[in-house]
Coordinates of C-alpha atoms and ligand atoms in Angstrom, one line a residue:
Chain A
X1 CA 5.1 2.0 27.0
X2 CA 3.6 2.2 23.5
X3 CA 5.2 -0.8 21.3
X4 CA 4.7 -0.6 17.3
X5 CA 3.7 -3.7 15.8
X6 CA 4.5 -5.0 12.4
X7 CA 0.9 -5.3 10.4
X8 CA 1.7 -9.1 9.6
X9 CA 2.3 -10.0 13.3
X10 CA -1.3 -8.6 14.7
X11 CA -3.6 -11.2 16.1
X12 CA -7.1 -11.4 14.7
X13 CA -8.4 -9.4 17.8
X14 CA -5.7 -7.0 17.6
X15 CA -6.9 -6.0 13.8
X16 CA -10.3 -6.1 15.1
X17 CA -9.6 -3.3 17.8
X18 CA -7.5 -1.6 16.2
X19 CA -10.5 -1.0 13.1
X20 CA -13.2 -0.2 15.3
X21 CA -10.9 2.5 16.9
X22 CA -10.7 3.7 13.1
X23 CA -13.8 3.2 12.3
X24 CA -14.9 5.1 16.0
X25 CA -12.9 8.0 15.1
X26 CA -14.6 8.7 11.6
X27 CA -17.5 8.4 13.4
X28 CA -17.5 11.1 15.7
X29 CA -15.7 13.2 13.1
X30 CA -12.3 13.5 14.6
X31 CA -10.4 11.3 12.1
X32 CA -11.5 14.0 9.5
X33 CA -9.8 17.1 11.3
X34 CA -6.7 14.8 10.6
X35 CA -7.3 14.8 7.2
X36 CA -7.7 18.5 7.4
X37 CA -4.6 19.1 8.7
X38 CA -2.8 16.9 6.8
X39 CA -4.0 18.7 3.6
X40 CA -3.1 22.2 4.4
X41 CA 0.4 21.1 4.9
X42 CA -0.3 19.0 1.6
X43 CA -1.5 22.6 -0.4
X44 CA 0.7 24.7 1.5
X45 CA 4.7 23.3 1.6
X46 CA 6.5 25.0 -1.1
X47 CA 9.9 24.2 -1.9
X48 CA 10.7 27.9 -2.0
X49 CA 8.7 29.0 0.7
X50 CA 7.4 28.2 4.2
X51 CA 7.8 24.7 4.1
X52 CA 6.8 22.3 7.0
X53 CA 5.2 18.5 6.3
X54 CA 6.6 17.9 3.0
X55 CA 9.8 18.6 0.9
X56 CA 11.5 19.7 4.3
X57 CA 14.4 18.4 6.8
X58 CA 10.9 18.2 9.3
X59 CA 9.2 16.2 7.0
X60 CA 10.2 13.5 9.6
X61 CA 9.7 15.2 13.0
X62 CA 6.6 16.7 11.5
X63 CA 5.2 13.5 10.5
X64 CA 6.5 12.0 13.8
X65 CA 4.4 14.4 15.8
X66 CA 1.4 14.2 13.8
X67 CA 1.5 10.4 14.2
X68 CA 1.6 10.4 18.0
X69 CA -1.3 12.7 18.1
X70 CA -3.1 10.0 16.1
X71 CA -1.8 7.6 18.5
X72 CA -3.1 9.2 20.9
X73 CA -6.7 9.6 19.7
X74 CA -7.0 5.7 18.7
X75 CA -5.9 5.2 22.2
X76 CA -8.6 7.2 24.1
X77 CA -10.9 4.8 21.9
X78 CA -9.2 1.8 23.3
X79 CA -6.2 1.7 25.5
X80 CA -4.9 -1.4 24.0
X81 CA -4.6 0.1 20.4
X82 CA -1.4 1.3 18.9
X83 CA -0.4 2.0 15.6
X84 CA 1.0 -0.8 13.3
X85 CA 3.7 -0.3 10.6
X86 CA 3.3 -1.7 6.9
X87 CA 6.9 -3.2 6.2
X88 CA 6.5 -2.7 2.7
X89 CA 9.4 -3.9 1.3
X90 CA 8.0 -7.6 2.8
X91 CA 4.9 -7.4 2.6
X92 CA 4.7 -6.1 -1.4
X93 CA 1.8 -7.7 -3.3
X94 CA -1.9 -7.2 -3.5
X95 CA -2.5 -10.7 -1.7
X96 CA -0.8 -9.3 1.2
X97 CA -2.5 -10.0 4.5
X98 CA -2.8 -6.0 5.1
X99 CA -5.4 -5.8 2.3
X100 CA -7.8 -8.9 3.5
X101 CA -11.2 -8.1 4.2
X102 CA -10.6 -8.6 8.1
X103 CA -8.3 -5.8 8.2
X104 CA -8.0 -3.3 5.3
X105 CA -9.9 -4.6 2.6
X106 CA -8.4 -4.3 -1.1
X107 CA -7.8 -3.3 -3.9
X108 CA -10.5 -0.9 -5.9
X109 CA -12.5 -2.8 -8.8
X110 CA -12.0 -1.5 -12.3
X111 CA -15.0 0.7 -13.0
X112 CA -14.6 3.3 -10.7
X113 CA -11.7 2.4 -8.2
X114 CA -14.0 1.7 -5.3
X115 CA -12.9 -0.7 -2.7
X116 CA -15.6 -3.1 -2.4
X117 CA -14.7 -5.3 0.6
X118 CA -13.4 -5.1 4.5
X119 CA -14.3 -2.3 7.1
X120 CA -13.8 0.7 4.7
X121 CA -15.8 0.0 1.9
X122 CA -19.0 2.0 1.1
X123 CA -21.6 -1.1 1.2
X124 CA -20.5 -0.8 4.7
X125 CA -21.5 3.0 5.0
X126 CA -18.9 3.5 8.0
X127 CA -16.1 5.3 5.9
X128 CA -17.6 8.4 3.9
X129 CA -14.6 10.3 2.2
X130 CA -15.7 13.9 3.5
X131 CA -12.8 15.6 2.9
X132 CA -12.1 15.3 -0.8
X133 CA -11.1 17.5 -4.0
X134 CA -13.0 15.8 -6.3
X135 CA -17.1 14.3 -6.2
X136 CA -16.3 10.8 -5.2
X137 CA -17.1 10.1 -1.6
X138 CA -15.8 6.4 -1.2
X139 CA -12.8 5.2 -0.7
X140 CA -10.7 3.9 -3.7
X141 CA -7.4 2.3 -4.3
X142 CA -5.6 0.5 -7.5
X143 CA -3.1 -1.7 -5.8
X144 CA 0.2 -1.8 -8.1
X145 CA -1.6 -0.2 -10.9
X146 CA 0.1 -0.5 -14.4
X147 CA 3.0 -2.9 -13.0
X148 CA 4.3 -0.2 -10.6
X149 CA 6.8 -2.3 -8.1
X150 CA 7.2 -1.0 -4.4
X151 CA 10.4 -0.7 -3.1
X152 CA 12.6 -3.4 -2.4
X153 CA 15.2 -4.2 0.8
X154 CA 18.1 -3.0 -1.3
X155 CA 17.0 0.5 -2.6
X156 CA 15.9 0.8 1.3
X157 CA 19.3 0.0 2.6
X158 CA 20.7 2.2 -0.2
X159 CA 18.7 5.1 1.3
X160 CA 19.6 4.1 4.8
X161 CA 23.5 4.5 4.2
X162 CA 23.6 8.0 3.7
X163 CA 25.5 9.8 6.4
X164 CA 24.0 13.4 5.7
X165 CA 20.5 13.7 7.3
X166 CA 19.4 16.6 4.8
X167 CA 21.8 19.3 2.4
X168 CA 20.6 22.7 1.1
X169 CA 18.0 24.0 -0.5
X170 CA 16.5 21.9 2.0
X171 CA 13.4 21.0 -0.6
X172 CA 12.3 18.2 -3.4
X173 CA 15.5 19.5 -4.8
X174 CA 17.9 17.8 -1.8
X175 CA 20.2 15.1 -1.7
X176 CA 21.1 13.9 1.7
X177 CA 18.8 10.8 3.5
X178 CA 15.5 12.7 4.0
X179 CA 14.9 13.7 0.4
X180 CA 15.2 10.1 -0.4
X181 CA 13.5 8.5 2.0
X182 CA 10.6 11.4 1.3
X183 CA 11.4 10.2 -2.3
X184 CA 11.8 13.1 -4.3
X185 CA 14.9 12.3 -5.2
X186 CA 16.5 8.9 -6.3
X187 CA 14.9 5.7 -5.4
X188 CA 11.8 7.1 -4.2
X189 CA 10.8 5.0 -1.0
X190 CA 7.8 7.3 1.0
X191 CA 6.3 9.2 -2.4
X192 CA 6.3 5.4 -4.6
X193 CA 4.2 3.8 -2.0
X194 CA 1.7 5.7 -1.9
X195 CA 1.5 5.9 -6.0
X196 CA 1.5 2.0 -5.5
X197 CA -1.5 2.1 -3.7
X198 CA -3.4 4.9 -5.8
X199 CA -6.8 6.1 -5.0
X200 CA -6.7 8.7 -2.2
X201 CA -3.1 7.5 -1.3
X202 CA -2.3 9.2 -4.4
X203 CA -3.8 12.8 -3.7
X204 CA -3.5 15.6 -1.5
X205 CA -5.8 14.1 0.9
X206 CA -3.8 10.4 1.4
X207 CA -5.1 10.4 4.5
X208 CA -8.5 9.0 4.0
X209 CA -6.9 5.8 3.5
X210 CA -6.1 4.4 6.7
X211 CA -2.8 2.6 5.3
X212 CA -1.6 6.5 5.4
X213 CA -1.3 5.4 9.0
X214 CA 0.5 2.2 8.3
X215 CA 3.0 3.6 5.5
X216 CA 3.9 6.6 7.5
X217 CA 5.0 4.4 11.4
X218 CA 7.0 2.6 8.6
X219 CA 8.7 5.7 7.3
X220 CA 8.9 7.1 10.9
X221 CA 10.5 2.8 12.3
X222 CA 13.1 4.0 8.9
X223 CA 14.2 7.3 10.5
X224 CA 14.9 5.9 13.8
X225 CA 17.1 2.7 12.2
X226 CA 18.9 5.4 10.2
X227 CA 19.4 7.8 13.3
X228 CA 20.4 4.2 14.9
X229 CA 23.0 3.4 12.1
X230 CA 24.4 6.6 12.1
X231 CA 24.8 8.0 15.6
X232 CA 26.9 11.0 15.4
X233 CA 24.4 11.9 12.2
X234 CA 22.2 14.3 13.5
X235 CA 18.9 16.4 12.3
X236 CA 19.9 19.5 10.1
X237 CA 20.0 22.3 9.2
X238 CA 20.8 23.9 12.9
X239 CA 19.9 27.3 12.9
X240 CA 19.2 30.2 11.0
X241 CA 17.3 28.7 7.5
X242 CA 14.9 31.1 5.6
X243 CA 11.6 29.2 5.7
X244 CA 13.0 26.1 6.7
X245 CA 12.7 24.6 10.0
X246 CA 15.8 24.4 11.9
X247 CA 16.0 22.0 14.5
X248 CA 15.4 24.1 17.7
X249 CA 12.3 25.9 15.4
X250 CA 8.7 25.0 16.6
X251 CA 6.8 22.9 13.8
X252 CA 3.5 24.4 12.9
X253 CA 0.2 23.6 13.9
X254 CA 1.3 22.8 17.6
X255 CA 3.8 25.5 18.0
X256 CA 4.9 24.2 20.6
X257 CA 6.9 21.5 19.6
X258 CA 10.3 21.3 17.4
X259 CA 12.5 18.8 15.5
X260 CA 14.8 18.5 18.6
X261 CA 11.4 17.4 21.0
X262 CA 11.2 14.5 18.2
X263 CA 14.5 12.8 17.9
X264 CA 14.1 10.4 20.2
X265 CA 10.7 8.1 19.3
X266 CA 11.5 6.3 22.6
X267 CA 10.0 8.9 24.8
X268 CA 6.7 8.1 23.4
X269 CA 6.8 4.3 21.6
X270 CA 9.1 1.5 20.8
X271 CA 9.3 -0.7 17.9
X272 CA 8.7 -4.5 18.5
X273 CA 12.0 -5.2 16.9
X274 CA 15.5 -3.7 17.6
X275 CA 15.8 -0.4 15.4
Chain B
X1 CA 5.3 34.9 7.8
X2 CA 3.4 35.1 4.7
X3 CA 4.6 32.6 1.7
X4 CA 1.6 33.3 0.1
X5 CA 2.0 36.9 -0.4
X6 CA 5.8 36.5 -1.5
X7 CA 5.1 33.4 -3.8
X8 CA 2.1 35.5 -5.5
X9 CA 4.4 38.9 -6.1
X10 CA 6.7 35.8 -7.7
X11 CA 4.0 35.0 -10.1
X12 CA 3.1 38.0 -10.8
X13 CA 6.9 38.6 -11.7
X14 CA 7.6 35.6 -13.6
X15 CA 5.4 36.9 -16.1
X16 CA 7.8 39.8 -17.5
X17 CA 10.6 38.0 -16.2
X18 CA 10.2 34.9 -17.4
X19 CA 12.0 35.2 -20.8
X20 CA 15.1 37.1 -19.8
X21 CA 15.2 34.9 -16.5
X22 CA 15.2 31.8 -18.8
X23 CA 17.9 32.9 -21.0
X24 CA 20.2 33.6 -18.0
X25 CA 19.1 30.0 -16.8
X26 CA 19.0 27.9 -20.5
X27 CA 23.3 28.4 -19.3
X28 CA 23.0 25.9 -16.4
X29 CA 20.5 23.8 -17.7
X30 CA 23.2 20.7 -18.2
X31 CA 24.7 21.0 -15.0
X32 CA 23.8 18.0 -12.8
X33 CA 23.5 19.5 -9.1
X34 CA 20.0 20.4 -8.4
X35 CA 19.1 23.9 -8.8
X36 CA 18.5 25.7 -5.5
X37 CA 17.3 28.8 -8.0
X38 CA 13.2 29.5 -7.8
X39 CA 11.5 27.6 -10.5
X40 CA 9.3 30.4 -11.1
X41 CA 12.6 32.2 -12.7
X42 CA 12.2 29.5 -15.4
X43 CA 10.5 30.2 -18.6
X44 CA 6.2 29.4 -18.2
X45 CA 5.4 26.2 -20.0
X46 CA 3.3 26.5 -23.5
X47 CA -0.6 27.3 -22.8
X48 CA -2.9 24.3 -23.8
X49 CA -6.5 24.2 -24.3
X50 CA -8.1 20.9 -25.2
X51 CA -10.2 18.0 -24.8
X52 CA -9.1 14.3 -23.8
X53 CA -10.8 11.8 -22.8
X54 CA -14.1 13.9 -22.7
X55 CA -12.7 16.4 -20.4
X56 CA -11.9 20.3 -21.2
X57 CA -8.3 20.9 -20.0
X58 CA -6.8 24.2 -19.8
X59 CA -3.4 25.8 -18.8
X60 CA -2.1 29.0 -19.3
X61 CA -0.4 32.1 -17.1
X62 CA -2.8 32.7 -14.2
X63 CA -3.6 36.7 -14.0
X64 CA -4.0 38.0 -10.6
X65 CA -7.5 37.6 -8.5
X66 CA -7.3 33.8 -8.5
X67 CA -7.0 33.7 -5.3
X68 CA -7.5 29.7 -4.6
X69 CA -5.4 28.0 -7.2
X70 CA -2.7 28.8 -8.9
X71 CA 0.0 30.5 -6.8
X72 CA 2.0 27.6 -6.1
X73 CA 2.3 27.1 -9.6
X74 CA 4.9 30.3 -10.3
X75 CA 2.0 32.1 -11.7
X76 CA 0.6 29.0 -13.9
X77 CA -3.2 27.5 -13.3
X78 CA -4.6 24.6 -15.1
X79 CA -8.5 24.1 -15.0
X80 CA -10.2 20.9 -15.5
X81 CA -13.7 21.5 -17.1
X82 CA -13.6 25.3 -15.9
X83 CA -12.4 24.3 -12.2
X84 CA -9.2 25.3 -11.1
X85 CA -6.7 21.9 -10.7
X86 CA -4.5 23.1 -8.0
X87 CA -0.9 22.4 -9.3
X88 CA 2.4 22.8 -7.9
X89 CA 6.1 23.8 -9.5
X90 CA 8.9 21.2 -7.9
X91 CA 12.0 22.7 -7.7
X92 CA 13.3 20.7 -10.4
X93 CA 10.6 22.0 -12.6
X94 CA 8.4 19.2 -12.9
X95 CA 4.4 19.5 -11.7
X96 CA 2.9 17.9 -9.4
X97 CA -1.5 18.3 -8.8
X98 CA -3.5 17.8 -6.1
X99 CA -4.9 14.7 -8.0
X100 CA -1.9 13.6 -8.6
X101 CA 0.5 14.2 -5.6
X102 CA 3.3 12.2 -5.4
X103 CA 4.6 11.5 -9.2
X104 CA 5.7 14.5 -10.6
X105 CA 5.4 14.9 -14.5
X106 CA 7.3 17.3 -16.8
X107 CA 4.6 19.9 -18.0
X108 CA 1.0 21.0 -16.9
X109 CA -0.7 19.2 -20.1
X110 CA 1.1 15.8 -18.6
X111 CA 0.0 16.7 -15.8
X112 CA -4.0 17.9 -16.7
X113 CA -4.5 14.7 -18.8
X114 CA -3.3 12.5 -15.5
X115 CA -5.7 14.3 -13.3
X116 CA -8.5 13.4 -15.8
X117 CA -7.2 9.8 -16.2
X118 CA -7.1 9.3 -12.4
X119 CA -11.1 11.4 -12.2
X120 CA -12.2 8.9 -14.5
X121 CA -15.4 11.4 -14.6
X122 CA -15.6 12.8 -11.2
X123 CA -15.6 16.4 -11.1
X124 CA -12.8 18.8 -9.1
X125 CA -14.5 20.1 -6.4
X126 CA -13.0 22.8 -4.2
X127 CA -11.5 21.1 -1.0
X128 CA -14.3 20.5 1.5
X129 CA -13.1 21.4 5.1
X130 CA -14.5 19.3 7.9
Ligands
LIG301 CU1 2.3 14.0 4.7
LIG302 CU1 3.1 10.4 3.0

């Protein structure tokens, strides 16, 4: 069985594997279809049409899904390799272990955001940002630009004690737990981290930064200690929603696979604490 | 099905629509409950055309045959040095760009000048599929 990680618990060795598997991935051009995908989701999700990834009830499931396919790929690479999660509301400055040169590298220097250190900066010619929307082909971040604060224990706890999994429209516009964990709406967990981190995390294409990876198994560890907290709370809405995916509704690209399939993350992984 | 086709015969509607549509709406514009109505009823933002920080920045109705950008804005495109910024219309009415994803801002201008802050110089190019 797959067991999730917390970032600040790896051993050296497991960083080391689990950035070659990256950095294995980009190489032979699979890591970029990823990106791909993520992005027509990204230009695509409207919140008054077809909506699937984003401003959605599936914006979990979906994510969920897409996550174990990536999984899945660093695994192929290496066996031993599963995807940590970025506890951000610990883990919350720029000194943080995530962003040392052995595992993520850092923050972007001032002239042109360009992370200059670790496995993903250009010197090191391994991490070309092909799929882009604007001419720079580097990676770039601005950790915590302009004061920004992630969010804290409390606003997560907040988000966490909501009963209601997700209320009509079913879009940015929602209140229930979804919309706020997506962020959206109130205290803005999933949408304010990756503003805090800037750079690609910031754009349509966040997932050229490989601390997408990270931010989203942390989003995904949220969902299950909500759906743990709250066990007769359950996906929504059930049936019947114009453009909406209802939980027996197959989530595009896989079309084969629906919010119900995804409920229960133990069929797949397990977290390395208690959810 | 298609949201593409529906959300451009939206555009294309908000056009003529737009100012009766917003009168009808300016009524409920207090109320606190978010708005399930289409944001593309709402009247279009102001066109701009200007430069900051060295960059030409334009925003204004979009007219049919864009067929890239645009749409998801409720008939609204924004170009950046002639190339189309592809923008989005939250539900709430706030934009949101593909430079600038996950922060929405109140109006397209807000919303152009971020996008050239965050380029510092780069140019748009259209998305570049692997
Ligand atoms: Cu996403
Ligand atoms: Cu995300």
């Amino acid at each position: 069985m797959t067991v999730r990680k917390n970032q600040a618990t790896l051993s050296a060795d497991e960083k080391r594997r689990f950035v070659n598997a990256l950095l294995e991935l980009k190489r032979s051009g699979r890591y970029d279809t990823f990106v791909t995908t993520h992005n027509a989701f990204i230009m695509s999700d409207t919140d008054n049409g077809d909506r699937v990834g984003h401003r959605s009830p599936s914006f979990l499931p979906w994510h969920r899904r897409f996550l174990i396919q990536f999984e899945e790929a660093l695994r192929s690479v290496d066996p031993a390799v599963t995807l940590p999660y970025w506890d951000w509301t610990a883990d919350r400055t720029s000194r943080s272990s995530l962003w040392a040169p052995d595992f993520l590298g850092g923050t972007g220097r001032a002239r042109d955001g360009q992370v200059t250190d670790g496995p993903f900066a250009r010197g090191g010619n391994r991490w070309t940002i092909n799929v882009r929307v604007d001419g720079r082909d580097y990676l770039r971040r601005d950790l915590g630009a302009g004061g920004r604060q992630l969010p804290t224990r409390a606003e997560v706890e907040s988000a966490l004690a909501m009963e209601t999994y997700d209320t009509a429209p079913w879009n940015s516009a929602s209140d229930g737990f979804r919309n706020h964990l997506e962020g959206w709406r109130g205290v803005n967990l999933h949408n304010r981290v990756h503003v805090w981190v800037g750079g690609q995390m910031g754009t349509g294409a966040s997932p050229n930064d490989p601390v997408f990876w990270l931010h989203h198994a942390f989003v995904d560890k949220l969902w299950a200690d909500w759906q743990a907290r709250h066990p007769r709370s359950t996906y929504l809405p059930a049936a019947g929603t114009a453009n909406v995916v209802d939980l027996g509704d197959t989530m595009r690209p896989w079309n084969d696979v629906t919010p119900a399939d995804m409920l229960d993350h133990t069929r797949h992984y397990t977290f390395d604490t208690a959810a | 099905m298609s949201s593409i086709t529906r959300r451009r015969a939206l555009g294309v509607a908000a056009g003529a629509a737009g100012a009766a549509a917003g009168l009808a709406a300016a009524g409920s514009a207090t109320a606190a409950a978010p708005r399930a109505t289409a944001p593309e009823a709402e009247p279009a933002p102001a066109s701009f055309d200007e430069v900051y920080q060295g960059r030409r920045i334009k925003g204004g109705p979009s007219h049919g045959g864009d067929h890239h950008g645009g749409h998801h804005g409720g008939g609204y495109s924004v170009t950046i040095d002639g190339r189309e910024l592809h923008v989005m219309r939250n539900a709430d009415g706030t934009w949101i760009s593909v430079i600038n994803h996950y922060e929405p801002v109140a109006t397209p201008r807000a919303l152009a000048r971020a996008a050239v802050r965050e380029l510092q110089g780069a140019p748009l190019v259209p998305l570049t599929l692997a």
